CSV table of C-alpha atoms and ligand atoms in Angstrom, one decimal:
chain,number,residue,atom,x,y,z
T,603,MET,CA,44.8,-30.5,7.9
T,604,THR,CA,47.3,-32.1,10.2
T,605,LEU,CA,46.4,-35.3,11.4
T,606,LEU,CA,48.0,-35.6,14.7
T,607,GLU,CA,48.9,-32.3,16.7
T,608,VAL,CA,50.6,-32.4,20.2
T,609,ASP,CA,51.5,-29.5,22.0
T,610,ASP,CA,53.8,-29.0,25.2
T,611,LEU,CA,52.1,-32.7,26.7
T,612,THR,CA,53.2,-33.1,30.3
T,613,VAL,CA,52.2,-36.6,31.9
T,614,ARG,CA,52.7,-36.7,35.7
T,615,PHE,CA,52.1,-39.5,38.5
T,616,PRO,CA,51.3,-38.9,41.8
T,617,THR,CA,53.4,-41.3,43.9
T,618,ASP,CA,54.8,-41.6,47.3
T,619,ASP,CA,57.9,-39.7,46.7
T,620,GLY,CA,55.8,-36.6,45.0
T,621,LEU,CA,54.9,-36.2,41.6
T,622,VAL,CA,57.0,-38.0,39.1
T,623,THR,CA,57.2,-36.9,35.5
T,624,ALA,CA,57.0,-39.1,32.7
T,625,VAL,CA,56.8,-36.8,29.9
T,626,THR,CA,57.7,-33.3,29.7
T,627,GLY,CA,56.8,-30.2,27.3
T,628,LEU,CA,56.6,-32.7,24.3
T,629,SER,CA,55.3,-31.1,21.3
T,630,PHE,CA,55.3,-32.9,17.8
T,631,ARG,CA,53.3,-33.3,14.4
T,632,VAL,CA,52.1,-36.0,12.0
T,633,GLU,CA,50.7,-35.2,8.8
T,634,PRO,CA,48.3,-37.8,6.9
T,635,GLY,CA,50.3,-40.8,5.4
T,636,GLN,CA,53.3,-39.9,6.9
T,637,THR,CA,55.3,-42.4,9.6
T,638,LEU,CA,57.1,-40.9,12.6
T,639,GLY,CA,59.4,-42.9,14.5
T,640,ILE,CA,59.9,-42.2,18.1
T,641,VAL,CA,63.1,-43.3,19.4
T,642,GLY,CA,64.3,-43.5,22.8
T,643,GLU,CA,65.9,-45.9,25.8
T,644,SER,CA,63.6,-47.6,28.1
T,645,GLY,CA,61.7,-45.1,30.2
T,646,SER,CA,62.1,-42.2,28.0
T,647,GLY,CA,58.4,-41.7,27.8
T,648,LYS,CA,57.6,-43.2,24.8
T,649,SER,CA,54.6,-45.6,25.7
T,650,ILE,CA,53.1,-42.9,28.0
T,651,THR,CA,52.8,-40.5,25.3
T,652,SER,CA,51.3,-43.1,22.8
T,653,MET,CA,48.9,-44.2,25.6
T,654,ALA,CA,47.8,-40.2,26.2
T,655,VAL,CA,47.3,-40.4,22.5
T,656,LEU,CA,44.8,-43.2,22.9
T,657,GLY,CA,43.3,-41.7,25.9
T,658,ILE,CA,44.1,-44.8,27.9
T,659,LEU,CA,46.5,-43.6,30.7
T,660,PRO,CA,45.6,-44.8,34.2
T,661,ARG,CA,43.1,-42.1,35.8
T,662,ARG,CA,45.8,-40.9,38.8
T,663,ALA,CA,48.0,-39.6,35.5
T,664,ARG,CA,48.0,-36.0,35.6
T,665,VAL,CA,48.0,-34.8,31.9
T,666,THR,CA,48.2,-31.3,30.7
T,667,GLY,CA,49.0,-29.5,27.1
T,668,SER,CA,46.9,-30.5,24.0
T,669,ILE,CA,46.5,-33.2,21.9
T,670,ARG,CA,44.5,-32.6,18.6
T,671,PHE,CA,43.5,-35.1,16.1
T,672,GLN,CA,42.0,-33.9,13.0
T,673,GLY,CA,41.6,-30.4,14.5
T,674,ARG,CA,39.9,-31.7,17.4
T,675,GLU,CA,40.9,-31.5,21.2
T,676,LEU,CA,40.9,-35.2,22.6
T,677,LEU,CA,42.3,-34.2,26.4
T,678,GLY,CA,39.4,-33.9,28.2
T,679,LEU,CA,36.8,-36.1,26.2
T,680,SER,CA,34.9,-38.6,28.2
T,681,GLU,CA,35.6,-42.6,27.9
T,682,GLY,CA,32.3,-42.4,25.9
T,683,GLN,CA,33.5,-39.6,23.2
T,684,LEU,CA,36.9,-41.4,23.0
T,685,ARG,CA,35.3,-44.9,22.2
T,686,PRO,CA,34.4,-44.3,18.7
T,687,LEU,CA,38.0,-43.1,17.5
T,688,ARG,CA,39.8,-45.7,19.3
T,689,GLY,CA,40.3,-48.9,17.2
T,690,ASN,CA,38.1,-47.2,14.4
T,691,ARG,CA,40.3,-43.7,13.6
T,692,ILE,CA,43.2,-44.3,15.8
T,693,ALA,CA,44.3,-47.9,16.1
T,694,MET,CA,47.1,-49.6,18.3
T,695,VAL,CA,49.4,-52.5,17.7
T,696,PHE,CA,50.7,-53.7,20.9
T,697,GLN,CA,54.0,-55.3,21.6
T,698,ASP,CA,53.2,-58.4,23.1
T,699,ALA,CA,50.7,-60.5,20.2
T,700,LEU,CA,50.8,-63.7,22.5
T,701,THR,CA,49.0,-62.1,25.4
T,702,ALA,CA,46.9,-59.7,23.5
T,703,LEU,CA,45.0,-62.5,21.9
T,704,ASN,CA,42.3,-64.5,23.0
T,705,PRO,CA,43.5,-68.0,23.2
T,706,VAL,CA,40.0,-69.7,22.5
T,707,ARG,CA,38.8,-68.1,19.6
T,708,THR,CA,40.0,-68.4,16.2
T,709,VAL,CA,42.1,-65.4,14.5
T,710,GLY,CA,39.5,-65.2,11.8
T,711,GLU,CA,36.6,-64.8,14.6
T,712,GLN,CA,38.8,-62.0,16.2
T,713,ILE,CA,39.5,-59.9,13.5
T,714,ALA,CA,35.9,-60.0,12.4
T,715,GLU,CA,35.2,-59.2,16.3
T,716,ALA,CA,37.4,-55.9,15.4
T,717,ILE,CA,35.4,-55.1,12.7
T,718,ARG,CA,32.0,-55.6,14.1
T,719,VAL,CA,32.9,-53.2,17.5
T,720,HIS,CA,33.0,-50.4,15.2
T,721,ASP,CA,30.3,-51.3,12.2
T,722,ALA,CA,27.5,-53.9,13.3
T,723,ARG,CA,26.5,-53.9,9.3
T,724,PRO,CA,28.6,-57.0,7.7
T,725,ARG,CA,27.1,-60.3,7.9
T,726,ARG,CA,28.8,-63.2,8.7
T,727,ALA,CA,29.9,-64.0,5.1
T,728,GLU,CA,31.0,-60.6,4.4
T,729,LEU,CA,32.8,-60.8,7.9
T,730,ARG,CA,34.7,-63.9,6.9
T,731,ARG,CA,35.7,-62.7,3.7
T,732,ARG,CA,36.9,-59.5,5.0
T,733,SER,CA,38.6,-61.2,7.7
T,734,VAL,CA,40.5,-63.7,5.1
T,735,GLU,CA,41.2,-60.8,3.2
T,736,LEU,CA,43.1,-58.7,5.9
T,737,LEU,CA,45.1,-62.1,6.8
T,738,ASP,CA,46.4,-61.7,3.2
T,739,VAL,CA,47.2,-58.0,3.2
T,740,VAL,CA,49.4,-58.5,6.1
T,741,GLY,CA,51.1,-61.5,4.2
T,742,ILE,CA,49.7,-64.5,5.8
T,743,PRO,CA,50.0,-67.9,3.3
T,744,SER,CA,46.9,-69.9,3.0
T,745,PRO,CA,44.7,-66.8,4.7
T,746,ALA,CA,41.4,-69.0,4.6
T,747,THR,CA,43.2,-71.8,6.4
T,748,ARG,CA,44.9,-69.9,8.9
T,749,ALA,CA,41.7,-67.9,9.8
T,750,GLY,CA,40.1,-70.9,11.1
T,751,GLN,CA,43.0,-71.4,13.6
T,752,TYR,CA,43.9,-70.6,17.1
T,753,PRO,CA,46.5,-68.4,18.2
T,754,HIS,CA,48.8,-71.1,19.5
T,755,GLU,CA,48.9,-72.7,16.3
T,756,LEU,CA,50.5,-69.7,14.7
T,757,SER,CA,54.3,-68.6,14.9
T,758,GLY,CA,54.9,-65.4,16.9
T,759,GLY,CA,55.6,-63.3,13.6
T,760,MET,CA,52.2,-64.8,12.0
T,761,ARG,CA,50.4,-63.7,15.4
T,762,GLN,CA,51.9,-60.2,15.3
T,763,ARG,CA,50.6,-59.9,11.9
T,764,VAL,CA,47.2,-61.1,13.2
T,765,MET,CA,47.6,-58.1,15.8
T,766,ILE,CA,48.5,-55.8,12.8
T,767,ALA,CA,45.3,-57.2,10.8
T,768,MET,CA,43.0,-56.3,13.4
T,769,SER,CA,44.7,-52.8,14.0
T,770,ILE,CA,44.1,-51.9,10.1
T,771,ALA,CA,40.4,-53.9,10.2
T,772,ASN,CA,38.7,-50.4,10.2
T,773,GLU,CA,41.2,-48.6,7.9
T,774,PRO,CA,42.3,-46.1,11.0
T,775,GLU,CA,43.9,-42.7,9.8
T,776,LEU,CA,46.7,-43.3,12.8
T,777,LEU,CA,47.9,-46.5,13.4
T,778,ILE,CA,50.5,-46.2,16.5
T,779,ALA,CA,52.9,-49.2,16.8
T,780,ASP,CA,54.6,-49.6,20.1
T,781,GLU,CA,58.0,-51.9,19.9
T,782,PRO,CA,55.8,-54.0,17.5
T,783,THR,CA,59.0,-56.1,16.6
T,784,THR,CA,60.9,-56.4,20.1
T,785,ALA,CA,59.7,-59.7,20.9
T,786,LEU,CA,60.6,-61.2,17.6
T,787,ASP,CA,64.0,-62.2,16.3
T,788,VAL,CA,65.8,-60.0,13.3
T,789,THR,CA,64.6,-61.7,10.1
T,790,VAL,CA,60.9,-61.7,11.4
T,791,GLN,CA,60.9,-58.0,12.8
T,792,ALA,CA,62.3,-57.2,8.8
T,793,GLN,CA,59.3,-59.1,7.7
T,794,ILE,CA,56.7,-56.8,9.9
T,795,MET,CA,58.5,-53.8,8.9
T,796,ASP,CA,57.8,-54.9,5.5
T,797,VAL,CA,54.1,-55.1,6.4
T,798,ILE,CA,54.2,-52.1,8.1
T,799,GLU,CA,55.4,-50.3,4.9
T,800,ARG,CA,52.9,-52.2,2.6
T,801,ILE,CA,50.1,-51.3,4.8
T,802,GLN,CA,50.8,-47.7,4.5
T,803,ASP,CA,50.9,-47.8,0.8
T,804,ARG,CA,47.5,-49.8,0.9
T,805,THR,CA,45.8,-47.6,3.1
T,806,ASP,CA,47.3,-44.3,3.4
T,807,ALA,CA,47.4,-44.4,7.2
T,808,ALA,CA,49.6,-42.4,9.2
T,809,ILE,CA,52.0,-44.3,11.5
T,810,LEU,CA,53.6,-43.7,15.0
T,811,LEU,CA,56.2,-46.0,15.0
T,812,ILE,CA,57.7,-46.3,18.7
T,813,THR,CA,60.9,-48.2,19.4
T,814,HIS,CA,64.0,-48.1,21.0
T,815,ASP,CA,66.2,-49.2,17.9
T,816,LEU,CA,66.9,-46.2,15.8
T,817,GLY,CA,68.2,-49.0,13.1
T,818,VAL,CA,64.2,-49.9,13.1
T,819,VAL,CA,62.7,-46.7,11.8
T,820,ALA,CA,65.7,-45.9,9.2
T,821,GLY,CA,64.1,-47.7,6.5
T,822,VAL,CA,60.3,-46.6,7.0
T,823,ALA,CA,60.1,-43.6,8.8
T,824,ASP,CA,59.5,-39.9,7.3
T,825,ARG,CA,60.2,-37.9,10.2
T,826,VAL,CA,62.2,-39.1,13.6
T,827,LEU,CA,61.9,-37.6,16.7
T,828,VAL,CA,64.4,-38.7,19.7
T,829,MET,CA,63.1,-38.9,23.4
T,830,TYR,CA,65.6,-38.6,26.5
T,831,ALA,CA,64.1,-38.5,30.1
T,832,GLY,CA,60.6,-37.7,29.0
T,833,ALA,CA,61.5,-34.5,26.4
T,834,LYS,CA,62.1,-34.4,22.8
T,835,VAL,CA,66.0,-33.9,22.2
T,836,GLU,CA,66.0,-34.0,18.5
T,837,GLU,CA,63.6,-34.3,15.5
T,838,GLY,CA,63.6,-34.1,11.8
T,839,PRO,CA,63.2,-35.5,8.6
T,840,VAL,CA,65.0,-39.2,8.4
T,841,GLU,CA,68.1,-38.1,6.5
T,842,PRO,CA,69.0,-34.8,8.6
T,843,ILE,CA,68.8,-37.4,11.6
T,844,PHE,CA,71.5,-40.1,10.3
T,845,TYR,CA,73.5,-37.8,8.3
T,846,GLU,CA,73.4,-34.3,9.7
T,847,THR,CA,72.9,-35.7,13.9
T,848,ALA,CA,73.0,-32.8,15.8
T,849,HIS,CA,72.4,-33.8,19.4
T,850,PRO,CA,75.0,-35.8,21.9
T,851,TYR,CA,72.5,-38.4,22.9
T,852,THR,CA,71.2,-39.2,18.8
T,853,GLN,CA,74.8,-39.5,18.1
T,854,GLY,CA,75.4,-42.1,20.9
T,855,LEU,CA,72.0,-43.8,19.5
T,856,LEU,CA,74.0,-44.3,15.7
T,857,ALA,CA,77.2,-45.3,17.0
T,858,SER,CA,75.6,-47.7,19.3
T,859,LEU,CA,74.2,-49.4,15.9
T,860,PRO,CA,75.4,-52.5,14.5
T,861,ARG,CA,76.7,-51.7,11.1
T,862,LEU,CA,77.8,-53.9,8.2
T,863,ASP,CA,80.8,-51.7,7.2
T,864,ARG,CA,82.5,-52.0,10.8
T,865,ARG,CA,84.2,-54.9,10.3
T,866,GLU,CA,86.5,-54.9,13.5
T,867,ARG,CA,85.5,-57.3,16.0
T,868,GLY,CA,84.8,-56.5,19.8
T,869,GLU,CA,82.0,-55.1,21.6
T,870,LEU,CA,79.6,-52.6,20.3
T,871,TYR,CA,79.9,-48.8,21.4
T,872,ARG,CA,77.6,-48.2,24.4
T,873,ILE,CA,76.3,-45.1,25.9
T,874,PRO,CA,77.7,-44.8,29.1
T,875,GLY,CA,75.7,-44.9,32.4
T,876,GLN,CA,72.0,-45.3,32.6
T,877,PRO,CA,69.0,-43.4,31.8
T,878,PRO,CA,67.9,-41.4,34.5
T,879,SER,CA,64.9,-42.3,36.7
T,880,PRO,CA,62.1,-39.7,36.5
T,881,ARG,CA,62.4,-39.7,40.2
T,882,HIS,CA,66.2,-38.3,40.2
T,883,ARG,CA,66.2,-36.4,37.1
T,884,PRO,CA,69.8,-34.5,36.8
T,885,GLU,CA,69.6,-30.7,36.9
T,886,GLY,CA,70.3,-28.5,34.0
T,887,CYS,CA,70.5,-30.9,30.5
T,888,ALA,CA,69.0,-34.4,31.6
T,889,PHE,CA,71.6,-36.0,29.4
T,890,HIS,CA,74.6,-34.4,31.0
T,891,PRO,CA,76.2,-37.0,33.3
T,892,ARG,CA,76.5,-39.2,30.0
T,893,CYS,CA,77.5,-36.6,27.4
T,894,ARG,CA,80.9,-36.5,26.3
T,895,HIS,CA,80.5,-33.1,25.1
T,896,ALA,CA,79.2,-31.8,28.6
T,897,GLN,CA,80.3,-28.6,30.1
T,898,PRO,CA,80.5,-28.1,33.9
T,899,GLY,CA,78.8,-25.0,35.4
T,900,ARG,CA,77.0,-24.7,32.1
T,901,CYS,CA,75.2,-28.2,31.2
T,902,ASP,CA,74.3,-28.9,34.5
T,903,THR,CA,72.4,-25.9,35.2
T,904,GLY,CA,71.1,-24.7,31.8
T,905,VAL,CA,67.9,-26.1,30.8
T,906,PRO,CA,68.1,-26.6,26.6
T,907,VAL,CA,65.2,-26.1,24.6
T,908,PRO,CA,64.6,-27.4,21.1
T,909,SER,CA,66.1,-24.9,18.3
T,910,ALA,CA,66.6,-25.1,14.7
T,911,VAL,CA,69.5,-26.7,13.2
T,912,GLY,CA,68.3,-27.1,9.6
T,913,ALA,CA,65.0,-27.1,7.7
T,914,ALA,CA,62.1,-28.7,9.9
T,915,HIS,CA,65.2,-29.9,12.3
T,916,THR,CA,65.5,-29.0,15.7
T,917,ALA,CA,67.7,-30.3,18.5
T,918,ALA,CA,67.8,-29.4,22.3
T,919,CYS,CA,71.6,-29.1,23.1
T,920,LEU,CA,73.0,-25.8,24.6
T,921,ARG,CA,76.5,-26.5,22.8
T,922,LEU,CA,75.0,-26.6,19.2
T,923,GLY,CA,77.4,-26.2,16.7
T,924,GLU,CA,80.4,-26.1,19.1
T,925,PHE,CA,81.6,-29.8,18.4
T,926,GLU,CA,81.7,-32.1,15.1
T,927,GLY,CA,78.6,-33.8,14.2
T,928,ALA,CA,78.6,-37.5,14.1
T,929,GLY,CA,77.6,-37.6,10.5
T,930,ALA,CA,77.0,-41.0,9.1
U,1232,ATP,N1,51.9,-45.5,36.5
U,1232,ATP,C1,53.2,-45.0,36.7
U,1232,ATP,N2,53.2,-44.3,37.8
U,1232,ATP,C2,54.5,-43.7,37.6
U,1232,ATP,N3,55.4,-44.2,37.1
U,1232,ATP,C3,55.2,-44.4,35.9
U,1232,ATP,C4,54.0,-45.0,35.3
U,1232,ATP,N4,53.9,-45.5,34.1
U,1232,ATP,C5,55.2,-45.1,33.8
U,1232,ATP,N5,55.9,-44.5,34.5
U,1232,ATP,C6,57.1,-44.1,34.5
U,1232,ATP,O1,57.3,-43.1,33.2
U,1232,ATP,C7,58.3,-43.3,32.2
U,1232,ATP,C8,58.5,-43.5,31.2
U,1232,ATP,O2,57.7,-44.9,30.9
U,1232,ATP,P1,57.2,-45.4,29.4
U,1232,ATP,O3,56.4,-46.5,29.5
U,1232,ATP,O4,56.5,-44.3,28.8
U,1232,ATP,O5,58.7,-45.6,29.0
U,1232,ATP,P2,59.0,-46.6,27.6
U,1232,ATP,O6,60.0,-45.4,26.9
U,1232,ATP,O7,57.8,-46.7,26.8
U,1232,ATP,O8,60.3,-47.2,27.8
U,1232,ATP,P3,60.1,-49.2,27.2
U,1232,ATP,O9,61.3,-48.9,26.1
U,1232,ATP,O10,60.7,-49.5,28.3
U,1232,ATP,O11,58.7,-49.2,26.8
U,1232,ATP,C9,59.0,-44.4,33.1
U,1232,ATP,O12,60.3,-43.8,34.0
U,1232,ATP,C10,58.3,-44.9,34.3
U,1232,ATP,O13,59.1,-45.3,35.1
U,1233,SF4,S1,73.3,-29.5,26.7
U,1233,SF4,FE1,75.5,-30.0,27.4
U,1233,SF4,S2,75.1,-32.2,28.2
U,1233,SF4,FE2,73.1,-31.7,27.1
U,1233,SF4,S3,73.7,-32.7,24.9
U,1233,SF4,FE3,74.1,-30.6,24.8
U,1233,SF4,S4,76.3,-30.7,25.4
U,1233,SF4,FE4,75.4,-32.5,26.2
U,1234,MG,MG1,57.1,-48.6,26.1
């Protein structure tokens, strides 16, 4: 059975200027054990999507569409119905490990607490054993000693590992990692991605990996979904996304990646302009003011919808096939 099915998800917020649309008509699937990377610039609706799945959007958010987890509709469930799922079957790794951890409790106690919230049975010694084991799983050296330490005694990378240990404490079927490495330096980022891969091998959890960095998903994702201005612009298995890139926005993201084989010095490519605010989305294709393939009279009026460009590969562009793909 498909683990997570999101259909036509739309999230709006009432504001003083009227309704603001953060996510619009978004559909995707995650199969058991699969990693889906969701990529897009700031404000594209990535976090709002993950919050919708976890049922932690602000109350005033207006949500329509459907979010089914293991076949069960989550939209419309009460807080009491969602609580047993959250942190247990669906877990989340937050971006900022320092503020998410409790400064006055040891990391071992905090992991034990994460286990106990959903399983009151284990005794003290068993909780301690499992906490140390989890610290070991996420690659913390001397886990028994570290379990007795406080968050401030650990480096940023170590704290992020502790957060991951807490999120997998109950062996969730779905792990949502929202920018898990953004606050870390590049070496530590790579280590954290290794931990995420290792966890997947060990627990068979599906992972929703959210990032603004297309490079981060290359090594770990099975599928990639690219978002722009709240909507899906391209989705497919990781290889076609990188080698048969169809959408001009994804092509721009790829061209902005630092690459070892580009030896020339100078500034990295940047997609011109800024992503639009949800209050002022352009008419037609939301990407048209920044798109080098935009055609006046066409791209500023017609609204592109995802259409097939390959096996399980879709892109939402009115000019598909009319220009060269970026390739690798
Ligand atoms: N509570 C809110 N009220 C009104 N608008 C909101 C609210 N929360 C988010 N938004 C808007 O929804 C849009 C999507 O936000 P979201 O946080 O999902 O972006 P993101 O892709 O996660 O960006 P980032 O990479 O910066 O984390 C943003 O433009 C934001 O302004
Ligand atoms: S529809 Fe037009 S503006 Fe939008 S991505 Fe395609 S070519 Fe560019
Ligand atoms: Mg975000």
